[in-house]
CSV table of C-alpha atoms in Angstrom, one decimal:
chain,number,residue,atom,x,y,z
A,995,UNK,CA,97.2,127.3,121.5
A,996,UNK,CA,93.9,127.1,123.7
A,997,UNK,CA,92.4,124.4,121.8
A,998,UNK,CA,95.8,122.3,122.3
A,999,UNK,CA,95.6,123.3,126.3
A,1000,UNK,CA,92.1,122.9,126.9
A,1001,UNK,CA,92.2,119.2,125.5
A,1002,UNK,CA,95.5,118.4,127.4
A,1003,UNK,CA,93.4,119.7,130.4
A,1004,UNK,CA,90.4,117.2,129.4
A,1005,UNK,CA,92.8,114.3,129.2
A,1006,UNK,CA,94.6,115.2,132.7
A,1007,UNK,CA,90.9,115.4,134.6
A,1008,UNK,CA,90.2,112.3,132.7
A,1009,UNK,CA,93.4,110.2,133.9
A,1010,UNK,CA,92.8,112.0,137.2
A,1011,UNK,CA,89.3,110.3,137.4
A,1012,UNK,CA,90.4,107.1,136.1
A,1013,UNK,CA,92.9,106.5,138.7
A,1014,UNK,CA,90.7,107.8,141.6
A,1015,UNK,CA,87.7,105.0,140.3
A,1016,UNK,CA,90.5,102.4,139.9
A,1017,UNK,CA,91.9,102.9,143.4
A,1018,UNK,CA,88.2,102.8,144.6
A,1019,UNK,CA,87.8,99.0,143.4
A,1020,UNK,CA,87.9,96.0,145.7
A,1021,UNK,CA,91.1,94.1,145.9
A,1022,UNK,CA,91.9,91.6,143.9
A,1023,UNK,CA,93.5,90.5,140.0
A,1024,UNK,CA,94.9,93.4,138.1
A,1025,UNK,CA,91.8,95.8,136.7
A,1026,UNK,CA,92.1,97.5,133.4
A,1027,UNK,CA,91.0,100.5,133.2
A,1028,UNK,CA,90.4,102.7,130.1
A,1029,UNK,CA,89.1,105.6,128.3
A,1030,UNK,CA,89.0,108.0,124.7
A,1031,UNK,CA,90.1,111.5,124.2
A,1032,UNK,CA,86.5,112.0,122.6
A,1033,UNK,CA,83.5,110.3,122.5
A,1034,UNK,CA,82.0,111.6,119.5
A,1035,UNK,CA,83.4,112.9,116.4
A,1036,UNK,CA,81.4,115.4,113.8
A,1037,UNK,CA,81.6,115.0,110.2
A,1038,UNK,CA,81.9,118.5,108.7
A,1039,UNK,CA,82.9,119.1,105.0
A,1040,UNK,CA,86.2,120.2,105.6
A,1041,UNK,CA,86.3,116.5,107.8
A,1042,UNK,CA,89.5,115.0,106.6
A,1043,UNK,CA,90.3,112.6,109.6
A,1044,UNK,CA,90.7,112.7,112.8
A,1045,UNK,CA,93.2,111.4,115.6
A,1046,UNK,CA,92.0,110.4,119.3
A,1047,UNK,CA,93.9,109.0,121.7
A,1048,UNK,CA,93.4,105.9,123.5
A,1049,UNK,CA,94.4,106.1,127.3
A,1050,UNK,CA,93.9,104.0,130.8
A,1051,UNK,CA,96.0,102.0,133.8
A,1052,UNK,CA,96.4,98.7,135.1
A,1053,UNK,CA,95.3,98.7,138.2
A,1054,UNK,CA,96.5,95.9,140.8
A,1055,UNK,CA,96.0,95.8,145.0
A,1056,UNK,CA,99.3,95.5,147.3
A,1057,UNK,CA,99.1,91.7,147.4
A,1058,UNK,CA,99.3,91.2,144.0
A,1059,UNK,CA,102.6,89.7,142.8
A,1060,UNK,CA,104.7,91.6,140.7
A,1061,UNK,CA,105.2,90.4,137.0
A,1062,UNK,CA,108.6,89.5,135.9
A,1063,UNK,CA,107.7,90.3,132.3
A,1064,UNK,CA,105.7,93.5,132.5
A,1065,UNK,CA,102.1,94.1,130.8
A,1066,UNK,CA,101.3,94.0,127.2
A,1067,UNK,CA,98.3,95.5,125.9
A,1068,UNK,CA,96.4,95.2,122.7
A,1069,UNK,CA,94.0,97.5,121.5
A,1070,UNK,CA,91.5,96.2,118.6
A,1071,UNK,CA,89.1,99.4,117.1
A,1072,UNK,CA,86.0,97.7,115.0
A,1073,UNK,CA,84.0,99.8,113.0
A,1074,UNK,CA,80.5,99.3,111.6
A,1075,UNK,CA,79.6,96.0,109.9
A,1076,UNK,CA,79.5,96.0,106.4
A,1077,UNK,CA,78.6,93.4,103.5
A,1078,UNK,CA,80.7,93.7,100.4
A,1079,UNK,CA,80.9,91.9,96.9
A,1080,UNK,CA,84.5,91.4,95.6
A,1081,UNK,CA,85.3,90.6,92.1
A,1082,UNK,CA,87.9,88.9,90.3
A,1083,UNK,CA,89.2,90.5,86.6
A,1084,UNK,CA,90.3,88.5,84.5
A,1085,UNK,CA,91.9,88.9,81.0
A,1086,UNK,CA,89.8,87.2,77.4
A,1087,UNK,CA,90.3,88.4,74.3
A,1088,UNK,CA,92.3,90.9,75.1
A,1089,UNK,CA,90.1,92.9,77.5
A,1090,UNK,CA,89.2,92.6,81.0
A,1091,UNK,CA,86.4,91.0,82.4
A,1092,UNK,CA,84.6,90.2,85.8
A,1093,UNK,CA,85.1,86.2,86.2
A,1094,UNK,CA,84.9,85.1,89.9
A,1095,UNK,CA,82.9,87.1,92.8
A,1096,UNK,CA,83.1,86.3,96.7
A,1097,UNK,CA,80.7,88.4,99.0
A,1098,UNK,CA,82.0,89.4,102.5
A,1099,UNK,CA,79.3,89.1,104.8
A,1100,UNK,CA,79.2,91.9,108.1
A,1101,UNK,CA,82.8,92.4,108.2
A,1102,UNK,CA,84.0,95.4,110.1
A,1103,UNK,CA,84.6,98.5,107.6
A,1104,UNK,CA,87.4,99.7,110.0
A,1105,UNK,CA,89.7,97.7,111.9
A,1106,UNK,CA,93.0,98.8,113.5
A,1107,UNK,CA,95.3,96.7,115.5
A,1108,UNK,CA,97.4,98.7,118.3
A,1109,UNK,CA,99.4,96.6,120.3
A,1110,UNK,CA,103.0,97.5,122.8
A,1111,UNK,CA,105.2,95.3,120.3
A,1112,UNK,CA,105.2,92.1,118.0
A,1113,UNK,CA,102.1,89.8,118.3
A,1114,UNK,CA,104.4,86.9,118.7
A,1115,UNK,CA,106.4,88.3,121.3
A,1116,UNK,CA,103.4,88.6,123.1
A,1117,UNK,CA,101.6,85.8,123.2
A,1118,UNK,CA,102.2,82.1,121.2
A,1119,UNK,CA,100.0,81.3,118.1
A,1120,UNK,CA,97.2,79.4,119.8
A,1121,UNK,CA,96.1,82.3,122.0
A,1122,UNK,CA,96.5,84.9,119.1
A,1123,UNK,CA,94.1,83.2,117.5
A,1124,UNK,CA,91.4,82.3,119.8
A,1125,UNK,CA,91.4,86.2,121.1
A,1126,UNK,CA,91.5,86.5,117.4
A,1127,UNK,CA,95.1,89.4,117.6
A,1128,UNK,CA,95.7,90.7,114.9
A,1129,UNK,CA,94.1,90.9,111.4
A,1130,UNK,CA,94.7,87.9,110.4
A,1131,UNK,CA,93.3,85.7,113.2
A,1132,UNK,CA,90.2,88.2,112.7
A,1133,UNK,CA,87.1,86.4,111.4
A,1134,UNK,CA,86.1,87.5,107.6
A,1135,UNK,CA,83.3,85.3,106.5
A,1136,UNK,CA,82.4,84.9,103.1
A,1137,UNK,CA,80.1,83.4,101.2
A,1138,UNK,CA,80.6,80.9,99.2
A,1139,UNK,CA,77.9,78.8,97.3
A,1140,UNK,CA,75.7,78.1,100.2
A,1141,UNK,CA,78.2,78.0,102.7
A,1142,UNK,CA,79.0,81.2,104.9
A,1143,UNK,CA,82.4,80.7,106.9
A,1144,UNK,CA,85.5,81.9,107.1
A,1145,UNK,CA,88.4,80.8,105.0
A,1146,UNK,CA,92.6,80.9,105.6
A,1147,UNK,CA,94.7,84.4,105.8
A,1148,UNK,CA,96.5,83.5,102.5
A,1149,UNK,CA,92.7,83.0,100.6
A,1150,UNK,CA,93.3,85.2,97.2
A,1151,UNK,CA,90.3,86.8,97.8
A,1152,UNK,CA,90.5,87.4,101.7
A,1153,UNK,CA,94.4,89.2,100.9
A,1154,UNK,CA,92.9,91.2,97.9
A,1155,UNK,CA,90.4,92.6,100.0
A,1156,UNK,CA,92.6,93.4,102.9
A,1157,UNK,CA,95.2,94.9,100.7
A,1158,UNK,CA,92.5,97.0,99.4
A,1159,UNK,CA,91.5,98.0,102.7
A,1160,UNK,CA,94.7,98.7,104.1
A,1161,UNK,CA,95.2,101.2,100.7
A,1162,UNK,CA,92.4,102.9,102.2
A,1163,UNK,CA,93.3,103.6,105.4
A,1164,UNK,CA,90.7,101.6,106.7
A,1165,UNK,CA,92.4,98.5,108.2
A,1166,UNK,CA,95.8,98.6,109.9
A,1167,UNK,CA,98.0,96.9,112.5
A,1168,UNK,CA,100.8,99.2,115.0
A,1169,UNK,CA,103.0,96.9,116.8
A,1170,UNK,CA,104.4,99.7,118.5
A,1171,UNK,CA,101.2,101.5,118.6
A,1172,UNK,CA,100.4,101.1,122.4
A,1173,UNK,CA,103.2,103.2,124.9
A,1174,UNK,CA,103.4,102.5,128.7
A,1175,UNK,CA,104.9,106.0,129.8
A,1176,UNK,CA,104.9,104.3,133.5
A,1177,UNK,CA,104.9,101.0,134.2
A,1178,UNK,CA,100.7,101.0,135.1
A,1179,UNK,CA,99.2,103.7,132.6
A,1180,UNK,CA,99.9,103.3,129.0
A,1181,UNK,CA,98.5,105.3,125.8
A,1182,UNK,CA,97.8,105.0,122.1
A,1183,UNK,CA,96.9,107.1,119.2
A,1184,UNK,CA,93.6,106.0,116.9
A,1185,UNK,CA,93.8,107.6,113.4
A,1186,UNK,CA,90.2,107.8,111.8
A,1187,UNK,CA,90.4,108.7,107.9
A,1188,UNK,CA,87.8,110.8,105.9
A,1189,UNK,CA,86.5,107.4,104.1
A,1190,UNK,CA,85.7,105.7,107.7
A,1191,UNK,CA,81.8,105.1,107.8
A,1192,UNK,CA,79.3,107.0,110.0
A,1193,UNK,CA,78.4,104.6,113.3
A,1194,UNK,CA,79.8,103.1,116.4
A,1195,UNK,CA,83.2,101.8,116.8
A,1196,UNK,CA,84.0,99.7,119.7
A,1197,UNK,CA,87.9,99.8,121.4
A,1198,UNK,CA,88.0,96.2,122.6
A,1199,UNK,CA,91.4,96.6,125.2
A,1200,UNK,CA,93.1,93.2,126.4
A,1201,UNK,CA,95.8,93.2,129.1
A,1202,UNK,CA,98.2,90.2,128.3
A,1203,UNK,CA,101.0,88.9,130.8
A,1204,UNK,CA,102.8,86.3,130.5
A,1205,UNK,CA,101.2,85.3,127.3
A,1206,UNK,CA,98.1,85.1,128.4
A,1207,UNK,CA,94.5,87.5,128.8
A,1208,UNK,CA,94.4,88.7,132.4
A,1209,UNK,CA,92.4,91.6,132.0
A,1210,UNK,CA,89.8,92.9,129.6
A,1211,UNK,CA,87.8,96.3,129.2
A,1212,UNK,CA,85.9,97.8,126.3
A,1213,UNK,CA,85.1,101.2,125.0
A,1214,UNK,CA,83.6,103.1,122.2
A,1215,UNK,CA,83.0,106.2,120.4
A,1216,UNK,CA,80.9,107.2,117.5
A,1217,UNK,CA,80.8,109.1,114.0
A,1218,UNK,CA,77.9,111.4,113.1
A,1219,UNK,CA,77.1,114.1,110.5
A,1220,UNK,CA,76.6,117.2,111.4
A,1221,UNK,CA,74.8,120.4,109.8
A,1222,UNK,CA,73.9,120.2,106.0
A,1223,UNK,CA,76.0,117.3,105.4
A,1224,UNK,CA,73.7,115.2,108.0
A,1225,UNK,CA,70.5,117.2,106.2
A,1226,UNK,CA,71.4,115.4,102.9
A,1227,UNK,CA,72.6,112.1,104.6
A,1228,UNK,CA,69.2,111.7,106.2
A,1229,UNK,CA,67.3,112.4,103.3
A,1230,UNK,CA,69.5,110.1,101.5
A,1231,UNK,CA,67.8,107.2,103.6
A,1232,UNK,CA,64.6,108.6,104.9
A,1233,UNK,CA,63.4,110.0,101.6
A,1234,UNK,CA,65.5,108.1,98.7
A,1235,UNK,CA,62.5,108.7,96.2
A,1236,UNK,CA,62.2,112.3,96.5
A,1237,UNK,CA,66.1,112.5,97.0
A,1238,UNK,CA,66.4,110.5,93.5
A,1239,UNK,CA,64.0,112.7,91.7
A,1240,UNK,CA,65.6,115.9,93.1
A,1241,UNK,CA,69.3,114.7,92.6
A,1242,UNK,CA,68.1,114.5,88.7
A,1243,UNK,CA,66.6,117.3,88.5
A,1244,UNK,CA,69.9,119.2,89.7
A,1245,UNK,CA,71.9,117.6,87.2
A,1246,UNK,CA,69.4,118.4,84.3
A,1247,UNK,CA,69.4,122.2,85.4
A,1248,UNK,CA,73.3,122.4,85.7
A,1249,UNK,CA,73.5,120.4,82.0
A,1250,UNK,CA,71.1,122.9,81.0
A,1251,UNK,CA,72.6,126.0,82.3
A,1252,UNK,CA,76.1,124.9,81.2
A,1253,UNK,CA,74.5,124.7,77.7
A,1254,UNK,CA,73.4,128.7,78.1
A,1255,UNK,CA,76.7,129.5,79.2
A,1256,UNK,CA,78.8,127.9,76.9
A,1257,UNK,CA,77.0,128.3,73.9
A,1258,UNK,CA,78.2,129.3,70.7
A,1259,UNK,CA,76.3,131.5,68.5
C-alpha cells in the first residue's frame, strides 16, 4: 500500500511540474507536453513485465481558438533495432523444409501503437501514412536480392512476421489506448513484456486536430540488467570466448554429475 501511494505521489509532482513548465512557455500554437511514470526499468529474474504509464497536457495561450473537434493523440513506443531472417516452410516429400528466406533489416523489436480512438477517425489515409500511424504504415525494410526497401502491408512475409510479433507481445496497436480525463491532459498505459530487449525505447507523441499534426513531443525510457543477470549479460558480449568455454564446461560437470547420481549399480 506504500509502494501504490508513493508512486501516485511521483506521478501527482510530476503532472504538477508539467503544468507549471507548460504555463511558463511563450504564447502561441498549442504545446504538447509529456512525460513516463519511470525512466528506467531493471531486469531482475523474477522480471515478468512491466507496465508504465504515459502522461502529459496540451497546452494552448488565451488567444488560441477553441477546436470544434477536440484533440487526438497518438502515442508510438519503438524499441531497439533489430535485424532478423524469416523463413518460409514448405512441404516435399512429406516433410517440411526451409524454401524461401527474407531478412528484416533494423526493424524495431517492440512497437506499440496507442492512440484516443480509430486511426481513420482521426486522420484520412494520406496523413496516416506519411506520419507513418499505425503498424501498417510503419516502414519494415527487407531485403530482397540486392534491393533493401520496404514492401506492401499485405506482403506474406511482412504479415507472418507481424503476426509472430504480435504472438509475442512485442508489437501491438490500442485504439482506445490514450484517455483524456480533462479535456487538456490525457494518459496512457505502456505494457513492456519479459521477452522485450534490453535498450532505449523512444515514446514518439503526436497531437492531431482536425486531421492533421499540430503538435509533436518525444520521450524515452530504457531497459537494463541488473545484479547477476547483468554480470552474465556482460560477459556474454565482453568475454564470449571465455563465456563459451565456461558455459561447456558447466554442462559437462552437470552431465557428469547426473551420471553419479543416477547411476545404477
Amino acid at each position: 500500500m506504500n509502494r501504490s501511494y508513493a508512486r501516485r505521489a511521483s506521478i501527482a509532482c510530476t503532472l504538477a511540474v508539467i503544468l507549471v513548465a507548460s504555463s511558463a512557455l511563450p504564447a502561441g500554437a498549442e504545446r504538447l507536453v509529456s512525460s513516463l511514470s519511470s525512466h528506467i526499468v531493471r531486469i531482475t529474474s523474477n522480471f515478468t513485465g512491466v507496465e508504465l504509464v504515459l502522461f502529459g497536457t496540451v497546452e494552448n495561450d488565451q488567444a488560441s481558438v477553441p477546436r470544434n473537434g477536440g484533440y487526438d493523440i497518438v502515442a508510438t513506443v519503438t524499441g531497439p533495432r533489430q535485424s532478423l531472417l524469416t523463413r518460409r516452410k514448405e512441404r516435399m516429400f512429406g516433410i517440411w523444409v526451409n524454401a524461401e528466406s527474407r531478412s528484416f533489416v533494423e526493424v524495431p523489436s517492440y512497437l506499440e501503437v496507442l492512440a484516443t480512438r480509430p486511426f481513420e477517425n482521426i486522420a484520412d489515409a494520406e496523413t496516416l501514412r506519411r506520419q507513418q500511424i499505425g503498424i501498417a504504415n510503419t516502414s519494415l525494410p527487407q531485403q530482397i536480392g540486392p534491393d533493401l526497401a520496404d514492401v506492401v502491408p499485405n506482403d506474406e512475409f511482412r504479415q507472418a512476421f507481424v503476426r509472430i510479433e504480435r504472438d509475442h507481445g512485442l508489437y501491438g496497436e490500442t485504439t482506445n489506448g490514450v484517455t483524456f480525463l480533462t479535456p487538456t491532459l490525457y494518459r496512457a498505459s505502456i505494457f513492456v513484456p519479459a521477452e522485450a530487449k534490453v535498450g532505449t525505447y523512444e515514446v514518439d507523441v503526436k497531437l492531431f486536430a482536425d486531421g492533421a499534426v499540430i503538435a509533436r513531443t518525444n520521450s524515452a525510457f530504457e531497459i537494463v540488467t541488473v545484479g547477476f543477470e547483468r554480470f552474465i549479460a556482460n560477459a556474454a558480449v565482453d568475454h564470449g570466448l571465455f563465456y563459451g568455454l565456461a558455459t561447456a564446461m558447466m554442462a559437462v560437470m552437470t552431465g557428469w554429475f547426473a551420471s553419479i547420481v543416477f547411476r545404477r549399480d
